[in-house]
């Protein structure tokens, strides 16, 4: 199955800094989803994107659906310690039977 | 509260034993999924079901089996044929209502960590 390229693999930042991460695919997707996962827990859906160029915010989080439909970006502004976790992207293509494909995750550490 | 529940949270099994992981949802979702998560890897699809009494193999179905007798329930059995079953297992569901947005949003349960001794 396809896996998405997600970068960076890990980030160590100071509290208050902004964070950017991205996902790329060799396939065109119809939907991009961004999740956050904390240790020992299931992923929590943060943002869903449905069309090319779409920019959607959820509090301090902003995500964009790339124009080529092959990438997506997530930004976190003014990071705080509770932002710590692993962030995953997921993409979906309708013709694959509604399967979702996942990135390998970006591990975020926020230093107070 | 609407959501997805998985039980147990932690499960220990001896080699050669089958074990069943529970997944229940009260979101009225038609589609349900099972994923396996290993350290440093993305989620890998084991099985998925788009409707009751129907399911399809994912990328790593060997050594696993599922059933979908009720809309709310999608149990996963890890059989003794699975060579390396120790992992974190995640169940998910996807809405299929008339609203396009909920149709494409997938929600996860809290996970079950399986350890083979």
Coordinates of C-alpha atoms in Angstrom, one line a residue:
Chain A
X1 CA 0.0 0.0 0.0
X2 CA 1.0 3.6 -0.5
X3 CA 2.6 5.6 2.3
X4 CA 2.9 9.3 2.2
X5 CA 6.2 11.2 2.6
X6 CA 5.9 13.4 5.7
X7 CA 8.6 15.8 6.8
X8 CA 10.3 16.7 9.0
X9 CA 10.4 13.4 10.9
X10 CA 10.9 15.2 14.2
X11 CA 11.1 18.8 15.5
X12 CA 12.4 20.3 18.7
X13 CA 11.2 23.9 19.2
X14 CA 11.0 26.5 21.8
X15 CA 7.6 27.4 23.3
X16 CA 6.1 30.3 21.3
X17 CA 7.7 29.4 18.0
X18 CA 5.7 28.5 14.8
X19 CA 5.8 25.0 13.3
X20 CA 5.5 23.8 9.7
X21 CA 5.2 20.3 8.4
X22 CA 4.1 18.8 5.1
X23 CA 3.1 15.7 3.3
X24 CA 3.6 14.7 -0.3
X25 CA 2.2 11.9 -2.4
X26 CA 2.9 10.4 -5.8
X27 CA -0.9 10.2 -6.3
X28 CA -3.6 12.8 -6.5
X29 CA -5.9 12.9 -3.5
X30 CA -9.4 14.1 -3.1
X31 CA -9.2 14.5 0.7
X32 CA -6.4 15.4 3.1
X33 CA -6.8 14.9 6.9
X34 CA -4.4 15.9 9.7
X35 CA -4.3 14.1 13.0
X36 CA -2.5 14.4 16.3
X37 CA -1.6 11.4 18.4
X38 CA -0.4 11.3 22.0
X39 CA 1.5 8.3 23.4
X40 CA -0.6 5.3 23.9
X41 CA -3.7 7.0 22.5
X42 CA -5.6 6.9 19.2
X43 CA -5.1 9.8 16.6
X44 CA -7.5 12.7 17.0
X45 CA -8.7 14.5 13.9
X46 CA -7.6 18.1 13.7
X47 CA -8.4 19.4 10.2
X48 CA -10.1 18.0 7.1
X49 CA -9.5 19.5 3.6
X50 CA -11.6 18.7 0.5
X51 CA -10.4 20.8 -2.5
X52 CA -7.2 22.0 -4.0
X53 CA -6.1 25.3 -2.6
X54 CA -8.3 25.1 0.4
X55 CA -7.0 26.8 3.6
X56 CA -8.6 25.8 6.8
X57 CA -7.9 26.8 10.4
X58 CA -8.6 25.2 13.8
X59 CA -7.5 27.6 16.5
X60 CA -3.7 28.0 16.2
X61 CA -3.6 25.3 13.5
X62 CA -3.8 26.0 9.8
X63 CA -3.7 23.4 7.0
X64 CA -3.7 23.8 3.3
X65 CA -4.6 21.4 0.4
X66 CA -1.9 21.8 -2.2
X67 CA -2.8 23.1 -5.7
X68 CA -1.3 19.9 -7.3
X69 CA -3.5 17.7 -5.1
X70 CA -0.4 15.8 -4.2
X71 CA 0.6 17.6 -1.1
X72 CA -0.7 19.3 2.1
X73 CA 0.8 21.5 4.8
X74 CA 0.1 22.0 8.5
X75 CA 1.2 25.0 10.4
X76 CA 1.0 25.5 14.2
X77 CA 1.4 29.1 15.4
X78 CA 2.8 30.1 18.8
X79 CA 3.4 26.6 20.1
X80 CA 2.7 25.6 23.7
X81 CA 3.8 22.6 25.7
X82 CA 0.5 20.7 25.1
X83 CA 1.2 20.7 21.4
X84 CA 3.6 17.8 22.0
X85 CA 2.7 14.7 20.1
X86 CA 3.0 13.0 16.7
X87 CA 1.2 14.7 13.8
X88 CA 0.0 12.5 10.9
X89 CA -1.3 13.3 7.5
X90 CA -3.8 11.1 5.7
X91 CA -5.0 11.2 2.1
X92 CA -7.9 9.5 0.4
X93 CA -8.6 8.6 -3.2
X94 CA -12.2 7.6 -4.0
X95 CA -11.4 5.0 -6.6
X96 CA -9.4 2.9 -4.1
X97 CA -12.5 1.9 -2.2
X98 CA -12.3 4.7 0.2
X99 CA -9.0 3.7 1.7
X100 CA -6.9 6.2 3.6
X101 CA -3.1 6.4 3.2
X102 CA -1.0 7.7 6.1
X103 CA 2.2 9.6 6.5
X104 CA 4.9 8.3 8.9
X105 CA 4.3 11.2 11.3
X106 CA 6.1 14.2 12.6
X107 CA 7.2 14.0 16.3
X108 CA 6.9 17.5 17.9
X109 CA 8.7 18.4 21.1
X110 CA 8.1 21.8 22.6
X111 CA 10.7 23.1 25.1
X112 CA 9.2 25.4 27.7
Chain B
X1 CA -21.3 10.6 24.1
X2 CA -20.8 9.4 20.5
X3 CA -17.5 7.7 19.8
X4 CA -15.5 4.6 19.2
X5 CA -14.5 2.2 22.0
X6 CA -11.9 -0.5 21.9
X7 CA -11.3 -3.1 24.5
X8 CA -9.2 -4.1 26.2
X9 CA -6.6 -1.3 26.4
X10 CA -3.8 -3.8 27.0
X11 CA -3.7 -7.5 26.0
X12 CA -1.2 -10.2 26.6
X13 CA -1.2 -13.4 24.7
X14 CA 0.9 -16.5 24.6
X15 CA 2.4 -17.6 21.3
X16 CA 0.0 -20.0 19.4
X17 CA -3.1 -18.5 20.9
X18 CA -5.8 -16.6 19.0
X19 CA -7.1 -13.4 20.5
X20 CA -10.0 -11.1 19.6
X21 CA -9.9 -7.3 19.9
X22 CA -13.2 -5.5 20.3
X23 CA -14.3 -2.3 18.4
X24 CA -17.7 -0.7 18.9
X25 CA -19.0 2.6 17.6
X26 CA -22.2 4.5 18.2
X27 CA -21.7 7.1 15.5
X28 CA -24.0 5.4 13.1
X29 CA -21.1 5.0 10.6
X30 CA -21.3 2.5 7.9
X31 CA -17.5 2.1 7.2
X32 CA -15.1 0.7 9.8
X33 CA -11.4 0.0 9.6
X34 CA -8.6 -1.9 11.5
X35 CA -5.0 -0.6 11.4
X36 CA -1.8 -1.7 12.9
X37 CA 0.8 0.7 14.1
X38 CA 4.4 -0.1 14.7
X39 CA 7.1 2.3 16.0
X40 CA 8.5 4.6 13.3
X41 CA 5.9 3.4 10.7
X42 CA 2.7 4.9 9.4
X43 CA -0.6 3.2 9.9
X44 CA -1.1 0.0 7.9
X45 CA -4.5 -1.2 6.9
X46 CA -5.5 -4.7 8.0
X47 CA -9.2 -5.0 7.0
X48 CA -12.0 -2.6 6.3
X49 CA -15.8 -2.9 6.0
X50 CA -18.0 -0.5 4.1
X51 CA -21.3 -2.2 5.1
X52 CA -22.7 -4.9 7.4
X53 CA -21.8 -8.5 6.3
X54 CA -19.1 -7.3 3.9
X55 CA -15.4 -6.6 4.4
X56 CA -12.2 -6.4 2.3
X57 CA -8.6 -7.2 3.0
X58 CA -6.2 -4.4 3.4
X59 CA -2.4 -4.4 2.9
X60 CA -1.5 -6.7 5.7
X61 CA -4.5 -9.0 6.2
X62 CA -2.5 -12.3 6.5
X63 CA -2.9 -13.8 10.0
X64 CA -6.0 -11.7 10.8
X65 CA -9.7 -12.2 10.5
X66 CA -12.7 -10.0 11.0
X67 CA -16.5 -10.1 11.0
X68 CA -19.2 -7.5 10.6
X69 CA -22.5 -8.9 11.8
X70 CA -23.7 -5.6 13.2
X71 CA -23.2 -2.0 12.1
X72 CA -21.9 -1.0 15.5
X73 CA -19.3 -3.8 15.8
X74 CA -16.2 -4.8 13.9
X75 CA -14.1 -7.3 16.0
X76 CA -10.6 -8.3 14.9
X77 CA -9.1 -11.7 15.6
X78 CA -5.3 -12.1 15.6
X79 CA -4.6 -15.7 14.8
X80 CA -1.6 -17.8 15.6
X81 CA -0.7 -17.5 11.9
X82 CA 0.3 -13.9 12.4
X83 CA 4.1 -14.0 12.6
X84 CA 4.7 -10.8 14.5
X85 CA 1.5 -9.7 16.3
X86 CA 3.0 -7.5 19.0
X87 CA 1.8 -4.0 18.0
X88 CA -0.7 -1.2 18.7
X89 CA -4.1 -1.8 17.0
X90 CA -6.4 1.0 16.0
X91 CA -10.0 0.8 15.0
X92 CA -11.6 3.6 13.0
X93 CA -14.9 4.5 11.4
X94 CA -16.0 6.9 8.7
X95 CA -19.3 8.6 8.3
X96 CA -21.4 8.0 5.3
X97 CA -24.2 10.5 5.8
X98 CA -25.6 12.8 3.1
X99 CA -23.1 15.6 4.0
X100 CA -20.0 15.2 1.8
X101 CA -17.7 16.4 4.6
X102 CA -18.6 13.7 7.2
X103 CA -18.4 11.1 4.5
X104 CA -14.6 11.7 4.3
X105 CA -13.8 12.2 8.0
X106 CA -12.3 9.1 9.7
X107 CA -12.3 8.9 13.5
X108 CA -10.2 6.6 15.6
X109 CA -10.7 4.6 18.8
X110 CA -8.2 4.8 21.7
X111 CA -6.3 1.6 20.6
X112 CA -5.4 -1.8 22.0
X113 CA -1.8 -2.7 22.7
X114 CA -1.2 -6.4 22.1
X115 CA 1.9 -8.0 23.5
X116 CA 2.8 -11.6 22.7
X117 CA 4.8 -13.3 25.4

